[in-house]
Amino acid sequence: EVSAMLARASLTSICVPNGQAALDVLETGCRPAVALVDLRMPTMGGLAFARRLSQLDSRSRPELVFFSGSASFKDATEALRLG
């Protein structure tokens, strides 16, 4: 699990089940430096999350690292364009 690997590296992480939950966390004032984003999350996927995130003030946006086991070339290029 990614959160366990981050903890072993002495990094703090917040795990959420989907993009909407991540936006909800950001609305509380939490400002992570990096967001690890699965392109295929339920409720709100990674690309939709990135699009919504791009509408926020750039000072409140984390850097995005996308991953997925089933992304298309189109999804990969869109992810690069978004962040």
XYZ file of N, CA, C and O in Angstrom:
332
model
N 0.841 -1.177 0.000
C 0.000 0.000 0.000
C 0.889 1.243 0.000
O 1.887 1.330 0.704
N 0.488 2.218 -0.787
C 1.282 3.428 -0.961
C 1.439 4.189 0.347
O 2.530 4.661 0.671
N 0.375 4.302 1.138
C 0.479 5.065 2.385
C 1.475 4.426 3.344
O 2.200 5.138 4.048
N 1.564 3.109 3.362
C 2.532 2.424 4.219
C 3.960 2.696 3.739
O 4.863 2.916 4.554
N 4.163 2.707 2.427
C 5.496 3.015 1.890
C 5.902 4.439 2.247
O 7.044 4.689 2.624
N 4.968 5.374 2.163
C 5.269 6.761 2.520
C 5.590 6.884 4.006
O 6.505 7.615 4.389
N 4.848 6.168 4.838
C 5.097 6.204 6.284
C 6.491 5.665 6.612
O 7.185 6.223 7.464
N 6.906 4.597 5.934
C 8.248 4.056 6.163
C 9.324 5.063 5.775
O 10.432 5.035 6.306
N 8.997 5.962 4.871
C 9.946 7.009 4.462
C 9.779 8.271 5.307
O 10.308 9.325 4.966
N 9.023 8.155 6.406
C 8.762 9.271 7.322
C 8.012 10.425 6.663
O 8.224 11.591 6.996
N 7.130 10.094 5.718
C 6.297 11.084 5.055
C 4.857 10.943 5.532
O 4.372 9.836 5.738
N 4.198 12.039 5.717
C 2.802 12.043 6.153
C 1.911 11.986 4.928
O 2.166 12.657 3.931
N 0.853 11.179 4.998
C -0.074 11.090 3.879
C -1.514 11.117 4.366
O -1.796 10.782 5.514
N -2.387 11.550 3.490
C -3.829 11.518 3.725
C -4.414 10.713 2.581
O -4.206 11.060 1.408
N -5.125 9.655 2.875
C -5.715 8.803 1.840
C -7.205 9.079 1.738
O -7.902 9.131 2.753
N -7.676 9.255 0.525
C -9.093 9.467 0.265
C -9.520 8.523 -0.861
O -8.701 8.119 -1.681
N -10.812 8.173 -0.914
C -11.254 7.172 -1.884
C -11.495 7.686 -3.297
O -11.601 6.889 -4.231
N -11.598 9.011 -3.480
C -11.905 9.528 -4.818
C -11.575 11.014 -4.910
O -11.218 11.655 -3.921
N -11.706 11.546 -6.111
C -11.367 12.939 -6.352
C -12.216 13.926 -5.580
O -11.717 14.958 -5.116
N -13.512 13.634 -5.442
C -14.374 14.547 -4.685
C -13.934 14.626 -3.228
O -13.883 15.707 -2.647
N -13.584 13.487 -2.648
C -13.095 13.485 -1.266
C -11.795 14.271 -1.149
O -11.571 14.966 -0.158
N -10.945 14.198 -2.173
C -9.698 14.973 -2.161
C -9.995 16.470 -2.207
O -9.378 17.251 -1.479
N -10.951 16.869 -3.039
C -11.338 18.285 -3.079
C -11.900 18.729 -1.734
O -11.621 19.838 -1.271
N -12.681 17.850 -1.099
C -13.233 18.168 0.221
C -12.119 18.406 1.234
O -12.195 19.328 2.050
N -11.074 17.586 1.181
C -9.926 17.767 2.086
C -9.245 19.100 1.810
O -8.901 19.845 2.740
N -9.058 19.431 0.551
C -8.423 20.711 0.209
C -9.251 21.890 0.691
O -8.706 22.918 1.094
N -10.568 21.750 0.680
C -11.439 22.835 1.142
C -11.303 23.097 2.635
O -11.644 24.174 3.100
N -10.765 22.140 3.391
C -10.558 22.340 4.831
C -9.314 23.180 5.111
O -9.049 23.522 6.257
N -8.541 23.476 4.047
C -7.315 24.243 4.235
C -6.061 23.397 4.204
O -4.953 23.925 4.272
N -6.219 22.096 4.105
C -5.066 21.199 3.996
C -4.351 21.494 2.683
O -4.984 21.604 1.635
N -3.028 21.656 2.721
C -2.254 21.995 1.537
C -1.103 21.016 1.338
O 0.044 21.306 1.675
N -1.402 19.836 0.780
C -0.313 18.879 0.528
C 0.601 19.386 -0.585
O 0.176 20.128 -1.468
N 1.841 18.995 -0.536
C 2.790 19.376 -1.575
C 2.567 18.562 -2.843
O 2.750 19.054 -3.956
N 2.157 17.308 -2.682
C 1.996 16.378 -3.802
C 0.710 15.581 -3.616
O 0.362 15.205 -2.495
N 0.027 15.320 -4.730
C -1.141 14.431 -4.710
C -0.869 13.276 -5.662
O -0.552 13.490 -6.839
N -0.945 12.060 -5.147
C -0.842 10.860 -5.982
C -2.253 10.538 -6.441
O -3.136 10.275 -5.617
N -2.495 10.557 -7.740
C -3.848 10.517 -8.283
C -4.022 9.324 -9.217
O -3.324 9.207 -10.225
N -4.976 8.467 -8.885
C -5.335 7.343 -9.750
C -6.294 7.860 -10.826
O -7.286 8.525 -10.520
N -6.017 7.571 -12.060
C -6.888 8.017 -13.144
C -8.268 7.368 -13.075
O -9.239 7.920 -13.578
N -8.379 6.207 -12.465
C -9.627 5.439 -12.458
C -10.279 5.356 -11.082
O -10.767 4.306 -10.684
N -10.349 6.460 -10.353
C -11.033 6.466 -9.053
C -12.543 6.459 -9.272
O -13.025 6.999 -10.267
N -13.293 5.879 -8.336
C -14.761 5.947 -8.435
C -15.254 7.355 -8.083
O -14.501 8.168 -7.556
N -16.485 7.642 -8.368
C -17.161 8.916 -8.071
C -16.597 10.070 -8.888
O -17.299 10.679 -9.659
N -15.332 10.405 -8.699
C -14.660 11.427 -9.509
C -13.254 10.926 -9.793
O -12.436 10.790 -8.884
N -12.988 10.626 -11.047
C -11.696 10.092 -11.444
C -10.593 11.133 -11.416
O -10.822 12.325 -11.163
N -9.389 10.688 -11.699
C -8.223 11.546 -11.618
C -8.222 12.718 -12.580
O -7.816 13.826 -12.222
N -8.684 12.504 -13.810
C -8.705 13.610 -14.773
C -9.735 14.658 -14.381
O -9.466 15.859 -14.465
N -10.905 14.221 -13.940
C -11.925 15.175 -13.486
C -11.421 15.947 -12.268
O -11.631 17.160 -12.159
N -10.745 15.250 -11.366
C -10.158 15.909 -10.196
C -9.152 16.975 -10.637
O -9.170 18.110 -10.158
N -8.282 16.624 -11.573
C -7.258 17.569 -12.040
C -7.902 18.776 -12.713
O -7.430 19.905 -12.538
N -8.961 18.548 -13.476
C -9.647 19.678 -14.116
C -10.220 20.628 -13.069
O -10.100 21.846 -13.183
N -10.863 20.072 -12.051
C -11.420 20.914 -10.973
C -10.316 21.616 -10.208
O -10.430 22.784 -9.853
N -9.232 20.904 -9.966
C -8.102 21.466 -9.237
C -7.491 22.641 -9.999
O -7.071 23.634 -9.396
N -7.485 22.560 -11.317
C -6.891 23.626 -12.113
C -7.667 24.935 -11.989
O -7.147 25.995 -12.324
N -8.878 24.887 -11.483
C -9.687 26.090 -11.296
C -9.373 26.796 -9.979
O -9.816 27.925 -9.760
N -8.619 26.143 -9.096
C -8.256 26.729 -7.806
C -7.053 27.650 -7.956
O -6.289 27.565 -8.925
N -6.868 28.492 -6.979
C -5.694 29.366 -6.907
C -4.439 28.488 -6.973
O -4.335 27.491 -6.266
N -3.505 28.858 -7.815
C -2.310 28.034 -8.014
C -1.516 27.822 -6.728
O -0.825 26.823 -6.587
N -1.630 28.733 -5.762
C -0.901 28.561 -4.493
C -1.479 27.448 -3.648
O -0.813 26.934 -2.756
N -2.722 27.043 -3.914
C -3.349 26.002 -3.102
C -3.367 24.652 -3.801
O -3.899 23.692 -3.273
N -2.755 24.568 -4.992
C -2.765 23.314 -5.753
C -1.506 22.501 -5.479
O -0.391 23.017 -5.616
N -1.681 21.229 -5.160
C -0.496 20.372 -5.030
C 0.026 19.972 -6.404
O -0.689 20.054 -7.410
N 1.274 19.547 -6.458
C 1.804 18.923 -7.669
C 1.094 17.583 -7.824
O 0.782 16.925 -6.838
N 0.834 17.169 -9.053
C 0.104 15.932 -9.292
C 1.019 14.865 -9.876
O 1.808 15.143 -10.776
N 0.877 13.651 -9.348
C 1.533 12.470 -9.903
C 0.416 11.492 -10.209
O -0.292 11.030 -9.301
N 0.211 11.198 -11.492
C -0.858 10.303 -11.906
C -0.342 8.878 -12.021
O 0.801 8.653 -12.413
N -1.221 7.928 -11.714
C -0.914 6.520 -11.952
C -2.202 5.790 -12.269
O -3.287 6.240 -11.928
N -2.076 4.673 -12.959
C -3.236 3.855 -13.271
C -2.771 2.563 -13.906
O -1.761 2.542 -14.599
N -3.529 1.535 -13.680
C -3.239 0.252 -14.315
C -3.954 0.100 -15.642
O -3.724 -0.860 -16.360
N -4.828 1.048 -15.993
C -5.615 0.862 -17.211
C -5.878 2.175 -17.945
O -6.989 2.436 -18.372
N -4.885 2.997 -18.091
C -5.075 4.288 -18.760
C -4.784 4.156 -20.254
O -3.893 3.424 -20.661
N -5.519 4.900 -21.028
C -5.285 4.935 -22.464
C -4.233 5.997 -22.779
O -3.891 6.822 -21.932
N -3.749 5.990 -24.013
C -2.806 7.019 -24.436
C -3.455 8.391 -24.322
O -2.825 9.355 -23.890
N -4.725 8.493 -24.683
C -5.455 9.753 -24.581
C -5.480 10.240 -23.128
O -5.254 11.417 -22.854
N -5.783 9.328 -22.178
C -5.789 9.700 -20.763
C -4.406 10.157 -20.311
O -4.281 11.120 -19.549
N -3.377 9.463 -20.762
C -2.015 9.820 -20.353
C -1.632 11.202 -20.861
O -1.052 12.001 -20.112
N -1.968 11.515 -22.102
C -1.628 12.839 -22.616
C -2.452 13.929 -21.936
O -1.955 15.027 -21.689
N -3.713 13.640 -21.613
C -4.535 14.606 -20.887
C -3.978 14.843 -19.487
O -3.933 15.959 -18.991
N -3.525 13.778 -18.822
C -2.924 13.907 -17.495
C -1.675 14.786 -17.550
O -1.474 15.644 -16.690
N -0.863 14.599 -18.571
C 0.335 15.441 -18.719
C -0.058 16.900 -18.932
O 0.568 17.802 -18.384
N -1.072 17.128 -19.712
C -1.507 18.496 -19.972
C -2.036 19.178 -18.696
O -1.795 20.346 -18.455
N -2.724 18.395 -17.849
C -3.332 18.950 -16.640
C -2.364 19.117 -15.482
O -2.623 19.858 -14.549
N -1.283 18.391 -15.494
C -0.439 18.603 -14.346
C 0.685 17.682 -14.210
O 1.446 17.701 -13.341
